[in-house]
Coordinates of C-alpha atoms and ligand atoms in Angstrom, one line a residue:
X13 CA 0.0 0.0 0.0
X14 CA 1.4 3.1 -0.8
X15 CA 1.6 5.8 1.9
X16 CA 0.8 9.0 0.7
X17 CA -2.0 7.2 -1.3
X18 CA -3.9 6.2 1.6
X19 CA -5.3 9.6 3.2
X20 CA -6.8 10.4 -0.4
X21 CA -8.4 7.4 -1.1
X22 CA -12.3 7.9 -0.8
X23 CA -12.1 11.1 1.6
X24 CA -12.5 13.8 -0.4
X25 CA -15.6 13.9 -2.8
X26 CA -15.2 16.2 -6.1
X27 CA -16.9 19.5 -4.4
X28 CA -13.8 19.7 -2.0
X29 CA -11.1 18.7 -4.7
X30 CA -13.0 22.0 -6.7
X31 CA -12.7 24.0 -3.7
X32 CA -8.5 23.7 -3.9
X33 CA -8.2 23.3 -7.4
X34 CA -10.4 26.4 -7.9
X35 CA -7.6 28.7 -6.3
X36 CA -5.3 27.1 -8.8
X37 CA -7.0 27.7 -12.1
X38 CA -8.6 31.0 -11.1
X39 CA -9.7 31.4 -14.8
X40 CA -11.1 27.9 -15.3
X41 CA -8.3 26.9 -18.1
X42 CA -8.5 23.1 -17.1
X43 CA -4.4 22.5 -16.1
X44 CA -1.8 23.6 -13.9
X45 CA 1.6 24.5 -14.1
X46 CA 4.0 22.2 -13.0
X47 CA 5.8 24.4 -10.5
X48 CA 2.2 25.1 -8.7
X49 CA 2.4 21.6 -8.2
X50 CA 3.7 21.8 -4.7
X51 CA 1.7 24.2 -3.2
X52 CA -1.2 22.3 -4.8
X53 CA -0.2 19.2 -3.1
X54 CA 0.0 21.6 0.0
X55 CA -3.4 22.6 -0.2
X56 CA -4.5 19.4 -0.9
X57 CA -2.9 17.5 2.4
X58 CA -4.4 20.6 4.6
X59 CA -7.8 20.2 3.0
X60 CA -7.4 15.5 3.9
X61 CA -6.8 17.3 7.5
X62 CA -2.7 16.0 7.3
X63 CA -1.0 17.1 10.4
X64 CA 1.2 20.2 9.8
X65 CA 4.1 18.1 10.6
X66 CA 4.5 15.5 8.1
X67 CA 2.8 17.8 5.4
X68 CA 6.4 18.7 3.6
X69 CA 7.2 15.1 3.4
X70 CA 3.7 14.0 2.7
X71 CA 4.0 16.6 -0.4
X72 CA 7.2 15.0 -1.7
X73 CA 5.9 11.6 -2.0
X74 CA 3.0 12.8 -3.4
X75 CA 5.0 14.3 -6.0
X76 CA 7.0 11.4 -6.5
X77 CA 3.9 9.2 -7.1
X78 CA 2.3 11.5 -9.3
X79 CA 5.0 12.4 -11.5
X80 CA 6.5 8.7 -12.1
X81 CA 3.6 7.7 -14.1
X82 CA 3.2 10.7 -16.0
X83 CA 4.7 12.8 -18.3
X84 CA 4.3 15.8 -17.9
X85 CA 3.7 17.5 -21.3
X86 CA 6.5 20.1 -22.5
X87 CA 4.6 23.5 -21.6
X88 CA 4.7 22.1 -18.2
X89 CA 0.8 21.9 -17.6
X90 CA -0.9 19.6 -15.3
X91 CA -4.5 18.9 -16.6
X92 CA -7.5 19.0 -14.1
X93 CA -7.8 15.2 -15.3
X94 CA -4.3 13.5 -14.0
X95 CA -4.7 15.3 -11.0
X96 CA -8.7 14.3 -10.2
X97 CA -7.9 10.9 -10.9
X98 CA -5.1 10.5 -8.2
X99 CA -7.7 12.0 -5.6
X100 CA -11.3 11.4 -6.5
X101 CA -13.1 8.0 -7.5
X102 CA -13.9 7.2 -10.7
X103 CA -17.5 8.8 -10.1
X104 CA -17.0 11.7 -8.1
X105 CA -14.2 12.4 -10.7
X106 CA -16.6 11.7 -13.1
X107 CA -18.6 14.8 -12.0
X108 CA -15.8 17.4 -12.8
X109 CA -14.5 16.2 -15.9
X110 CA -17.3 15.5 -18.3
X111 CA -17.1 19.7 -18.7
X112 CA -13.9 18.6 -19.7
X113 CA -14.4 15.9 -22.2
X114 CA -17.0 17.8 -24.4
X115 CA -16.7 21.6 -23.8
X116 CA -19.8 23.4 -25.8
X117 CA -18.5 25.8 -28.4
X118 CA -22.2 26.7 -29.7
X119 CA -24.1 29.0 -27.4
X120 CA -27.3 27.3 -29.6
X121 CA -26.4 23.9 -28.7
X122 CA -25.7 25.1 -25.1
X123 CA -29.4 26.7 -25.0
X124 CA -31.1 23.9 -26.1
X125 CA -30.0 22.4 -23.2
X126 CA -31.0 25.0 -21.2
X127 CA -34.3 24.9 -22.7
X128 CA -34.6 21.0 -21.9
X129 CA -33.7 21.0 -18.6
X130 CA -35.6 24.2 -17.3
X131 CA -38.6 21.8 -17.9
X132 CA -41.0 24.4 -16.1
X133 CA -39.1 27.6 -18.1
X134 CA -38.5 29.4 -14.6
X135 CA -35.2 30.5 -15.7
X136 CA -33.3 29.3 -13.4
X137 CA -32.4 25.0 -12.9
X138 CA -33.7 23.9 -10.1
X139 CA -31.8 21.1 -7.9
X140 CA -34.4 18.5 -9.4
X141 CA -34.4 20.0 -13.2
X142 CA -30.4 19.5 -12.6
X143 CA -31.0 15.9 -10.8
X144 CA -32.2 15.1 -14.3
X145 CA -29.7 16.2 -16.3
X146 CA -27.4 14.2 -14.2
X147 CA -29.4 11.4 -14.9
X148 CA -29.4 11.5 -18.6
X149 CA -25.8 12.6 -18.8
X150 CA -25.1 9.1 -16.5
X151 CA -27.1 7.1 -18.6
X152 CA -25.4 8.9 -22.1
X153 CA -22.2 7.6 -20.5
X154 CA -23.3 4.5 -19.7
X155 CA -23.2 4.4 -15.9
X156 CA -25.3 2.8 -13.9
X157 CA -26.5 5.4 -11.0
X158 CA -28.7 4.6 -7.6
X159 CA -31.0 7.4 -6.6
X160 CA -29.4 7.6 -3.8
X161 CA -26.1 8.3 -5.2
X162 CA -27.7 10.6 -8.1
X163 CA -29.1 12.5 -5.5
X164 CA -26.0 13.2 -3.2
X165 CA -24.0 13.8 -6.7
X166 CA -26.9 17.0 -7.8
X167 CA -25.9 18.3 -4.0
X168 CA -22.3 18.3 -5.0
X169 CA -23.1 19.8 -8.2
X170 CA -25.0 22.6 -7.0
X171 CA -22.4 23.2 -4.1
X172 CA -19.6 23.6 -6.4
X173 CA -21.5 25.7 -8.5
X174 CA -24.4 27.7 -7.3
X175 CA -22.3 30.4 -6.9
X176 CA -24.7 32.7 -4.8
X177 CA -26.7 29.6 -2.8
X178 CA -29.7 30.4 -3.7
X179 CA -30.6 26.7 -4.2
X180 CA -31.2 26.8 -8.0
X181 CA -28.2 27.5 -11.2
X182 CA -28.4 30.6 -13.6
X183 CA -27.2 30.6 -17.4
X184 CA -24.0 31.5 -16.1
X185 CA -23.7 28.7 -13.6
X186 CA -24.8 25.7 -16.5
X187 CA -22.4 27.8 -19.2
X188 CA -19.6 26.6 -16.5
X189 CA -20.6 22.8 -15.8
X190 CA -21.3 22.6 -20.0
X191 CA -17.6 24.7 -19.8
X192 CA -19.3 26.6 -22.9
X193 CA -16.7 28.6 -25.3
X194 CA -16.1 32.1 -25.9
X195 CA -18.3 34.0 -27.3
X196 CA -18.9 33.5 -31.4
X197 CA -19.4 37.0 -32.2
X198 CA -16.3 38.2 -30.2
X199 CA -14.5 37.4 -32.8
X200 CA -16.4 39.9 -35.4
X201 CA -15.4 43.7 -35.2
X202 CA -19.3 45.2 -35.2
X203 CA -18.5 48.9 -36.3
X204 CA -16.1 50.8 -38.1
X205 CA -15.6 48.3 -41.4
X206 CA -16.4 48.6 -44.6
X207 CA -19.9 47.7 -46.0
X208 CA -18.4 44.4 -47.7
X209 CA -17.0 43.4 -44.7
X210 CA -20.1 44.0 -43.0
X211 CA -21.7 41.6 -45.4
X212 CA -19.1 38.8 -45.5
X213 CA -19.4 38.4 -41.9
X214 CA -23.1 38.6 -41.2
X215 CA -23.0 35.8 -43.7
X216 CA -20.7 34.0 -41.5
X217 CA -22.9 34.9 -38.3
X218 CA -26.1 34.1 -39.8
X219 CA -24.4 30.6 -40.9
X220 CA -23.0 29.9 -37.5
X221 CA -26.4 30.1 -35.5
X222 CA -28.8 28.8 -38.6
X223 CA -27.6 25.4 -37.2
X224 CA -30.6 23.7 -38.8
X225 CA -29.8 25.0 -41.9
X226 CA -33.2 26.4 -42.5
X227 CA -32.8 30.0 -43.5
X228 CA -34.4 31.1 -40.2
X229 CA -33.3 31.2 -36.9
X230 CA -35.8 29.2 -34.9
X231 CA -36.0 28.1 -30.9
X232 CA -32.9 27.4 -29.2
X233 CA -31.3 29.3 -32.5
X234 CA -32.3 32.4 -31.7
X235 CA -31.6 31.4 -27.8
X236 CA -28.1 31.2 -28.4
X237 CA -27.9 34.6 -30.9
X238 CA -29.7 36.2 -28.0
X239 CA -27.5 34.8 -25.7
X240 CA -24.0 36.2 -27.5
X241 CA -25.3 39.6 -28.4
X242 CA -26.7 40.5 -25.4
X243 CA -23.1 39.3 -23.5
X244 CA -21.3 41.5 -25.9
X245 CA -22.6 44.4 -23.4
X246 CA -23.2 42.9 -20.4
X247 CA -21.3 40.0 -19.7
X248 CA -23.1 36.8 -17.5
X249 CA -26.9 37.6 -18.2
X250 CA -29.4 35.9 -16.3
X251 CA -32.1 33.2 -17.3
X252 CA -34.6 35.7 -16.9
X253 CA -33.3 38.4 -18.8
X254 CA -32.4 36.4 -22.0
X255 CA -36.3 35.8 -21.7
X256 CA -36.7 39.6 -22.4
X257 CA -33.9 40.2 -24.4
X258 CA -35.4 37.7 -27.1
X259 CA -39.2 38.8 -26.5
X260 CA -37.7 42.0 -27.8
X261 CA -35.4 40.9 -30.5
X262 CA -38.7 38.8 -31.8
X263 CA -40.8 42.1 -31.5
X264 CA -37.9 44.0 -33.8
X265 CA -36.8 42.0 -36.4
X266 CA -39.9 39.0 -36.5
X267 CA -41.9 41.0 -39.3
X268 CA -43.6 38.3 -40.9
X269 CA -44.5 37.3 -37.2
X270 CA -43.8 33.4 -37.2
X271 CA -41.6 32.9 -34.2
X272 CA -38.3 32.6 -36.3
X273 CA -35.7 35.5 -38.0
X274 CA -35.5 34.7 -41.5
X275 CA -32.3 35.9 -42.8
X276 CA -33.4 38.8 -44.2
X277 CA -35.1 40.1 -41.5
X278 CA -32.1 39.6 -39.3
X279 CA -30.3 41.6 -41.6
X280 CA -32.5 44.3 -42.0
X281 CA -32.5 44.1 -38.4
X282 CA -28.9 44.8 -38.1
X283 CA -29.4 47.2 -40.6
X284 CA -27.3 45.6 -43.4
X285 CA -28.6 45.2 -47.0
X286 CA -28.3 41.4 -48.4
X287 CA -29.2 40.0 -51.6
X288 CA -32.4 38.0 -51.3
Ligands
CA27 CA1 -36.6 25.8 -13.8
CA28 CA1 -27.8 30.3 -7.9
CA29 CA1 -32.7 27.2 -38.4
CA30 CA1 -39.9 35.8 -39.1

C-alpha cells in the first residue's frame, strides 16, 4: 500500500477537490503549471486534514507518485484530469470532468440544453431539473447510478456551482458545468468596417447560429444569438433576462411574425442590405 496514497483514497468527494483546485486555475483553463504543483499538493494535504508536521514530506511523495507515471507534457501543464484521478473515485471524478471531455463551443447547442432541462421555463435549474440532467448525462455515458447516489451527486453539483446559494443555477452557472466557449461574435469587429465586410461576416454569423440550416433562426437558434449579443454588453446575463432580451429581439426584427428571424429580417435588423 502506498503511503501518501492512503489519506486520499475515498475522503475527499469532487466538491472539495474543486474548492483547492479552484484557487489554482482561477480562470477555469482546465491545467496547472507544473511548478504550482507543490503548493497544490500543500493545499490538498491541509484540505485531507494531514497534520502540519509530516505535510512537507507527505507533499514529496505525493510528487514522487504522481509524476512517475506521468509525463508531464513540455509546456509544463498539469491537466485538471491527471490530477482528479489521483484524488477522486472514478465517479466523483466523473462529475468534474465531463465539462472537460466535451466543452460546448455553440451558445445554440448550449441553449437547447438549457431549454430542456428548465422543464418548467423558470429561468433558473432547479436542484431537481439538474438531478435530471445528471441522470441522462449518467445514462449517455453509460453508468449505472442509484437514486441515492444521483441525488448526493446534484448536492455536490450545486455546491460547487451555485455560486450565490440560492438553491437553484443561472445561465451563467450551467455555461460553466457545460464549460461553454467564448463568445462566437467576439470574434467579429461590429462597427467601423467597410460595407463588404459588414456583409461577409453577417454571412458567417447568420451561418453559425442557422444550425438547422433552415434560412431562419428558430428556438434554441435564436436562444443562443440572444445569448451572444446580449453578453457583448453585459457579460453573464441571467435566465430571466435572456427571456426579455429575445421577446424583444422577436418584436424588432420577427416582421412576418412566425416565431423565427429569417435571414433577411435579421439583416434588415442589423441594418445591413443582403441580396435575397
Ligand atoms: Ca426551472
Ligand atoms: Ca444560484
Ligand atoms: Ca434554423
Ligand atoms: Ca420571421
Amino acid at each position: 500500500m502506498d503511503s501518501a496514497r492512503e489519506p486520499t483514497q475515498g475522503s475527499l468527494d469532487a466538491a472539495g477537490f474543486w474548492q483547492v483546485w479552484q484557487r489554482f486555475d482561477v480562470e477555469e483553463k482546465g491545467y496547472i503549471e507544473e511548478k504550482e504543483l507543490d503548493a497544490f499538493f500543500y493545499h490538498m494535504l491541509t484540505k485531507l486534514g494531514v497534520d502540519d508536521a509530516v505535510k512537507e514530506e507527505n507533499v514529496q511523495k505525493m510528487k514522487q507518485q504522481f509524476m512517475a507515471p506521468h509525463e508531464v507534457s513540455k509546456d509544463g501543464c498539469i491537466q485538471m484530469k491527471e490530477l482528479a484521478g489521483m484524488f477522486l473515485s472514478e465517479d466523483e471524478n466523473f462529475l468534474l470532468l465531463f465539462r472537460q471531455e466535451t466543452p460546448l463551443d455553440s451558445s445554440v447547442e448550449f441553449m437547447r440544453i438549457w431549454r430542456k432541462y428548465d422543464a418548467d421555463s423558470s429561468g433558473f435549474i432547479s436542484a431537481a431539473e439538474l438531478c435530471n440532467f445528471l441522470q441522462d448525462l449518467f445514462l449517455h455515458h453509460k453508468k449505472a447510478i442509484s437514486e441515492a447516489k444521483l441525488e448526493e451527486y446534484t448536492g455536490t453539483m450545486m455546491k460547487i456551482f451555485d455560486k450565490n446559494k440560492d438553491g437553484r443555477l443561472d445561465l451563467n452557472d450551467l455555461a460553466r458545468i457545460l464549460a461553454l466557449q467564448e463568445n462566437f461574435l467576439l470574434q467579429f469587429k461590429m462597427d467601423a468596417c467597410s460595407s463588404e465586410e459588414r456583409k461577409r461576416d453577417f454571412e458567417k454569423i447568420f451561418a453559425h447560429y442557422d444550425v438547422s440550416k433552415t434560412g431562419a433562426l428558430e428556438g434554441p437558434e435564436v436562444d443562443g444569438f440572444v445569448k451572444d449579443m446580449m453578453e457583448l454588453v453585459q457579460p453573464n446575463i441571467r435566465g430571466v433576462d435572456l427571456d426579455k432580451f429575445r421577446e424583444i429581439l422577436l418584436r424588432h426584427c420577427d416582421v412576418n411574425k412566425d416565431g423565427k428571424i429569417q435571414k433577411s429580417e435579421l439583416a434588415l435588423c442589423l441594418g445591413l442590405k443582403i441580396n435575397p
